XYZ file of C-alpha atoms in Angstrom:
338
model
C 0.000 0.000 0.000
C 0.940 3.660 -0.187
C 3.401 4.987 2.399
C 1.558 8.255 3.023
C 2.121 9.200 6.651
C -0.644 9.823 9.142
C -0.521 11.689 12.424
C -1.323 9.790 15.602
C -4.129 11.017 17.764
C -3.212 11.854 21.349
C -3.882 9.275 24.035
C -5.424 10.906 27.061
C -4.422 8.276 29.624
C -2.161 5.315 29.153
C -3.035 4.133 32.650
C -6.229 2.717 31.181
C -4.452 0.745 28.448
C -4.199 -2.991 28.905
C -2.196 -5.460 26.841
C -3.562 -5.991 23.361
C -2.750 -9.668 23.586
C -5.686 -12.053 23.671
C -5.858 -13.399 27.218
C -6.877 -16.894 28.205
C -8.971 -17.342 31.320
C -6.925 -18.720 34.188
C -8.361 -21.700 35.998
C -8.138 -20.351 39.524
C -9.584 -23.001 41.799
C -9.046 -20.983 44.978
C -8.746 -17.279 45.552
C -8.208 -17.591 49.290
C -4.509 -16.669 49.072
C -3.479 -13.264 47.789
C -0.456 -14.712 45.932
C -2.832 -16.922 43.949
C -4.951 -13.919 43.028
C -1.869 -11.896 41.999
C -0.554 -14.741 39.867
C -4.012 -15.054 38.346
C -3.590 -11.558 36.880
C -0.355 -12.619 35.140
C -1.449 -16.000 33.819
C -3.527 -14.742 30.867
C -0.287 -13.292 29.436
C 2.008 -16.262 30.061
C 4.513 -16.553 27.235
C 5.380 -20.174 26.595
C 5.978 -22.572 23.733
C 4.563 -25.392 25.879
C 0.890 -26.208 26.399
C -0.937 -23.468 28.343
C -0.987 -23.995 32.106
C -3.705 -21.656 33.412
C -3.841 -23.146 36.925
C -1.740 -21.186 39.464
C -0.766 -24.494 41.066
C 1.266 -25.251 37.931
C 3.545 -22.295 38.788
C 4.828 -23.007 42.309
C 8.013 -20.967 41.845
C 6.070 -17.801 41.057
C 3.740 -18.398 44.006
C 6.790 -18.762 46.249
C 8.384 -15.568 44.891
C 5.172 -13.573 45.341
C 4.670 -14.988 48.838
C 7.998 -13.460 49.949
C 6.318 -10.061 49.599
C 2.754 -10.834 50.636
C 3.841 -12.551 53.854
C 5.802 -9.404 54.749
C 3.070 -7.014 53.600
C 5.477 -5.348 51.148
C 4.994 -4.165 47.548
C 5.665 -6.971 45.064
C 8.789 -6.299 43.003
C 8.929 -7.680 39.464
C 12.254 -7.684 37.600
C 12.125 -7.863 33.798
C 15.301 -8.029 31.709
C 14.462 -6.616 28.301
C 13.876 -3.424 26.309
C 17.538 -3.526 25.175
C 17.550 -1.516 21.912
C 15.993 -1.716 18.485
C 17.064 -4.346 15.988
C 19.680 -2.983 13.567
C 17.709 -4.389 10.605
C 15.536 -1.640 9.011
C 13.322 -4.307 7.436
C 12.132 -5.217 10.951
C 11.834 -1.901 12.817
C 11.097 1.788 12.229
C 14.359 3.121 13.654
C 16.584 2.981 16.722
C 14.210 4.758 19.142
C 11.172 3.421 21.056
C 7.862 3.604 19.205
C 4.275 2.411 19.570
C 5.403 -1.108 20.492
C 7.314 0.098 23.531
C 4.646 2.655 24.410
C 1.890 0.039 24.516
C 4.070 -2.525 26.286
C 5.114 -0.122 29.029
C 1.507 0.954 29.515
C 0.481 -2.691 29.820
C 3.133 -3.397 32.469
C 2.172 -0.299 34.446
C -1.513 -1.218 34.301
C -0.704 -4.760 35.428
C 0.970 -3.357 38.541
C -2.003 -1.050 39.116
C -4.399 -4.002 38.923
C -2.345 -5.827 41.539
C -2.759 -2.766 43.762
C -6.517 -3.173 43.460
C -6.409 -6.587 45.160
C -3.286 -6.159 47.324
C -2.961 -2.816 49.113
C 0.879 -2.565 49.164
C 0.756 -2.823 45.352
C 3.537 -3.744 42.929
C 6.455 -2.220 41.070
C 8.185 -3.266 37.862
C 11.946 -2.835 37.416
C 12.836 -2.910 33.712
C 16.447 -4.072 33.508
C 17.536 -2.945 30.042
C 20.156 -5.386 28.781
C 21.234 -3.731 25.532
C 24.689 -2.671 26.683
C 25.563 -6.098 28.055
C 25.580 -7.645 24.568
C 25.420 -4.620 22.247
C 28.775 -5.374 20.635
C 27.611 -8.924 19.798
C 24.424 -7.755 18.075
C 26.172 -4.928 16.188
C 24.285 -2.070 17.825
C 26.462 0.919 18.852
C 26.404 1.985 22.485
C 25.253 5.457 21.395
C 22.047 3.988 19.951
C 21.494 1.938 23.115
C 21.925 5.077 25.246
C 19.465 6.997 23.069
C 16.932 4.149 23.262
C 17.252 3.942 27.051
C 16.966 7.710 27.498
C 13.851 7.813 25.313
C 12.374 4.904 27.263
C 12.779 6.793 30.542
C 11.296 9.927 28.997
C 8.314 7.910 27.804
C 7.764 6.451 31.282
C 7.933 9.930 32.825
C 5.811 11.742 30.255
C 3.059 9.120 30.280
C 2.925 8.995 34.084
C 3.737 5.287 34.361
C 4.417 5.530 38.069
C 4.820 1.799 38.751
C 7.834 1.437 36.433
C 11.536 1.977 37.105
C 14.596 1.271 34.944
C 18.062 -0.161 35.492
C 20.921 -0.669 33.027
C 24.689 -1.028 32.765
C 25.114 2.722 33.338
C 24.216 2.122 36.985
C 27.239 -0.143 37.521
C 31.024 0.238 37.853
C 31.139 4.014 37.989
C 32.687 5.847 35.047
C 34.292 2.809 33.390
C 33.683 2.522 29.652
C 31.146 0.052 28.328
C 33.711 -2.506 27.159
C 35.186 -2.599 30.671
C 31.757 -2.870 32.273
C 30.759 -5.709 29.946
C 33.982 -7.558 30.749
C 33.523 -7.130 34.508
C 29.949 -8.409 34.500
C 30.819 -11.303 32.175
C 33.805 -12.344 34.267
C 31.783 -12.241 37.472
C 28.600 -13.975 36.319
C 28.684 -15.585 32.860
C 28.949 -19.346 32.349
C 31.799 -20.500 30.139
C 30.951 -20.967 26.465
C 32.064 -24.601 26.745
C 29.639 -25.219 29.615
C 26.867 -23.437 27.722
C 27.406 -25.563 24.609
C 27.286 -28.707 26.743
C 24.028 -27.565 28.348
C 22.484 -26.819 24.949
C 23.168 -30.412 23.916
C 21.240 -31.858 26.860
C 18.674 -29.245 27.924
C 15.707 -28.623 25.625
C 15.005 -25.102 26.948
C 18.588 -23.968 26.405
C 18.622 -25.514 22.935
C 15.377 -23.738 22.064
C 16.770 -20.430 23.311
C 19.966 -20.965 21.297
C 17.968 -21.552 18.124
C 15.800 -18.492 18.808
C 18.781 -16.179 19.428
C 20.585 -17.552 16.366
C 17.524 -16.755 14.260
C 17.327 -13.215 15.650
C 21.011 -12.595 14.911
C 20.638 -13.962 11.382
C 17.565 -11.808 10.668
C 19.098 -8.713 12.267
C 22.207 -8.789 10.081
C 21.331 -6.515 7.166
C 24.667 -6.191 5.323
C 26.865 -9.281 5.570
C 29.621 -9.507 2.949
C 29.907 -13.309 2.957
C 27.660 -16.197 1.988
C 24.440 -17.188 3.701
C 26.054 -20.294 5.184
C 28.984 -18.223 6.485
C 26.529 -15.844 8.145
C 24.715 -18.769 9.764
C 27.987 -20.085 11.214
C 28.907 -16.637 12.500
C 25.483 -16.164 14.113
C 25.647 -19.554 15.819
C 28.934 -18.545 17.391
C 27.633 -15.141 18.507
C 24.440 -16.696 19.905
C 26.362 -18.505 22.644
C 27.981 -15.217 23.638
C 24.615 -13.441 23.769
C 23.099 -16.187 25.918
C 26.115 -16.265 28.258
C 25.961 -12.519 28.808
C 22.169 -12.563 29.157
C 22.519 -15.152 31.903
C 25.226 -13.047 33.513
C 22.846 -10.068 33.463
C 20.042 -12.154 34.954
C 22.285 -13.438 37.756
C 23.520 -9.909 38.461
C 19.913 -8.720 38.764
C 19.160 -11.649 41.095
C 22.133 -10.637 43.231
C 20.968 -7.027 43.394
C 17.315 -8.036 43.994
C 17.321 -11.491 45.604
C 13.684 -11.064 46.581
C 11.858 -10.424 43.310
C 9.400 -12.074 40.977
C 11.557 -12.856 37.964
C 9.931 -12.228 34.584
C 11.266 -12.923 31.100
C 10.369 -11.747 27.618
C 11.396 -15.195 26.324
C 8.979 -18.139 26.408
C 9.270 -20.127 29.644
C 7.823 -23.520 30.500
C 5.362 -23.802 33.411
C 7.259 -24.350 36.640
C 10.392 -22.526 35.477
C 12.173 -20.067 37.752
C 11.197 -17.205 35.453
C 7.734 -16.393 34.170
C 7.577 -15.578 30.460
C 5.306 -12.605 29.824
C 3.691 -11.633 26.526
C 3.639 -7.882 25.949
C 1.721 -7.609 22.659
C -0.063 -9.934 20.262
C 2.134 -11.562 17.605
C 2.032 -14.652 15.430
C 5.601 -15.440 16.528
C 5.969 -16.432 20.211
C 9.440 -14.837 20.196
C 8.411 -11.458 18.774
C 9.134 -8.335 20.847
C 8.553 -4.600 20.281
C 12.280 -4.082 19.690
C 12.387 -6.699 16.918
C 9.233 -5.577 15.110
C 6.809 -2.791 14.264
C 3.171 -2.376 15.300
C 0.276 -2.652 12.880
C -2.953 -1.192 14.238
C -5.767 -3.191 12.677
C -9.116 -1.736 11.639
C -10.728 -2.749 14.936
C -7.979 -1.084 16.958
C -6.012 -4.198 17.936
C -2.221 -3.858 17.841
C -0.114 -6.644 16.382
C 3.659 -7.022 16.111
C 5.187 -7.933 12.771
C 8.170 -7.132 10.584
C 8.237 -3.533 9.470
C 8.352 -4.650 5.812
C 5.125 -6.650 6.313
C 3.366 -3.841 8.211
C 4.370 -1.432 5.439
C 2.533 -3.560 2.869
C -0.617 -3.679 4.989
C -0.950 -0.120 6.235
C 0.290 3.443 6.233
C 2.913 4.962 8.481
C 1.689 6.984 11.472
C 3.828 9.723 12.980
C 3.776 10.647 16.663
C 5.449 13.939 17.587
C 7.090 13.915 14.172
C 8.659 10.466 14.600
C 7.656 7.120 13.008
C 5.345 5.349 15.459
C 3.447 2.479 13.821
C 1.278 1.505 10.860
C -2.484 1.615 10.569
C -4.566 -0.593 8.320
C -7.809 0.366 6.621
C -7.169 4.044 5.757
C -7.631 5.614 2.354
C -4.879 7.691 0.770
C -4.451 10.999 2.497
C -6.671 10.076 5.441
C -5.722 11.458 8.835
C -6.149 9.924 12.270
C -8.136 12.285 14.438
């Protein structure tokens, strides 16, 4: 379709926005415990490649983590590694700054915390632990772009009044050391060896699935590779182990800094795992995230993640404050969003 740009209409209150994913109804057999009720709010958005497990009893680790806070009468703290930076592939994303995908996802997370506050008076907070710097050199994204993405993310949280959200990234660690030094220090302190990681991938299905997913992301995110397709695949397989090792280092560092937290993940997680995979927006691909895709607003208003090149064929570009935001389907040439 035509690429005529539209102008986004203002949103009066993002606090009322919920995830645009399609929730399933959790099978809550008992609501006598507050941790069960809190987990029941998360379960419709469980991100997993396994069969759905809508019964809270299938997630004992999350119940235990939540209980640490409810037994003490304290606000529940969620930690979520993610929101690293935009993919460097322009066929997948609109640019290197946050857009509608991040805006909707942050609003969803804030609203989720607010809903917890409606059933548990101390409430909940979400710490977004941006991991872009920890592996930026492996995914070929410059630190300057990661800084700009993180700064814009914090501005978005502030401007939209998302009061339940906080951020944390590599800039908070190791003083004024440069990013290469900080990456090396965190990796040395927390990362598994690549040999150990390869051995685990050969025997553990979840690690093998993650390795394949990261390899695919790296392959798709490489826009200008001078060699052959098979050479690129080999290079991405090698880099994938490094990304996973540093991601695990980042996760363990967060666990050290926040030993009492409910650990979330943007990657699919099986029921019963230590981390709870959470789905931010609707997508055909279980691995899709706002930083690897663009948003297409469908005629009925639903938001769906897909490759920018696919969204471009199905809708027209919408600008928000002069910047590319998302695509909208079902508009005639020259139409404006009011």
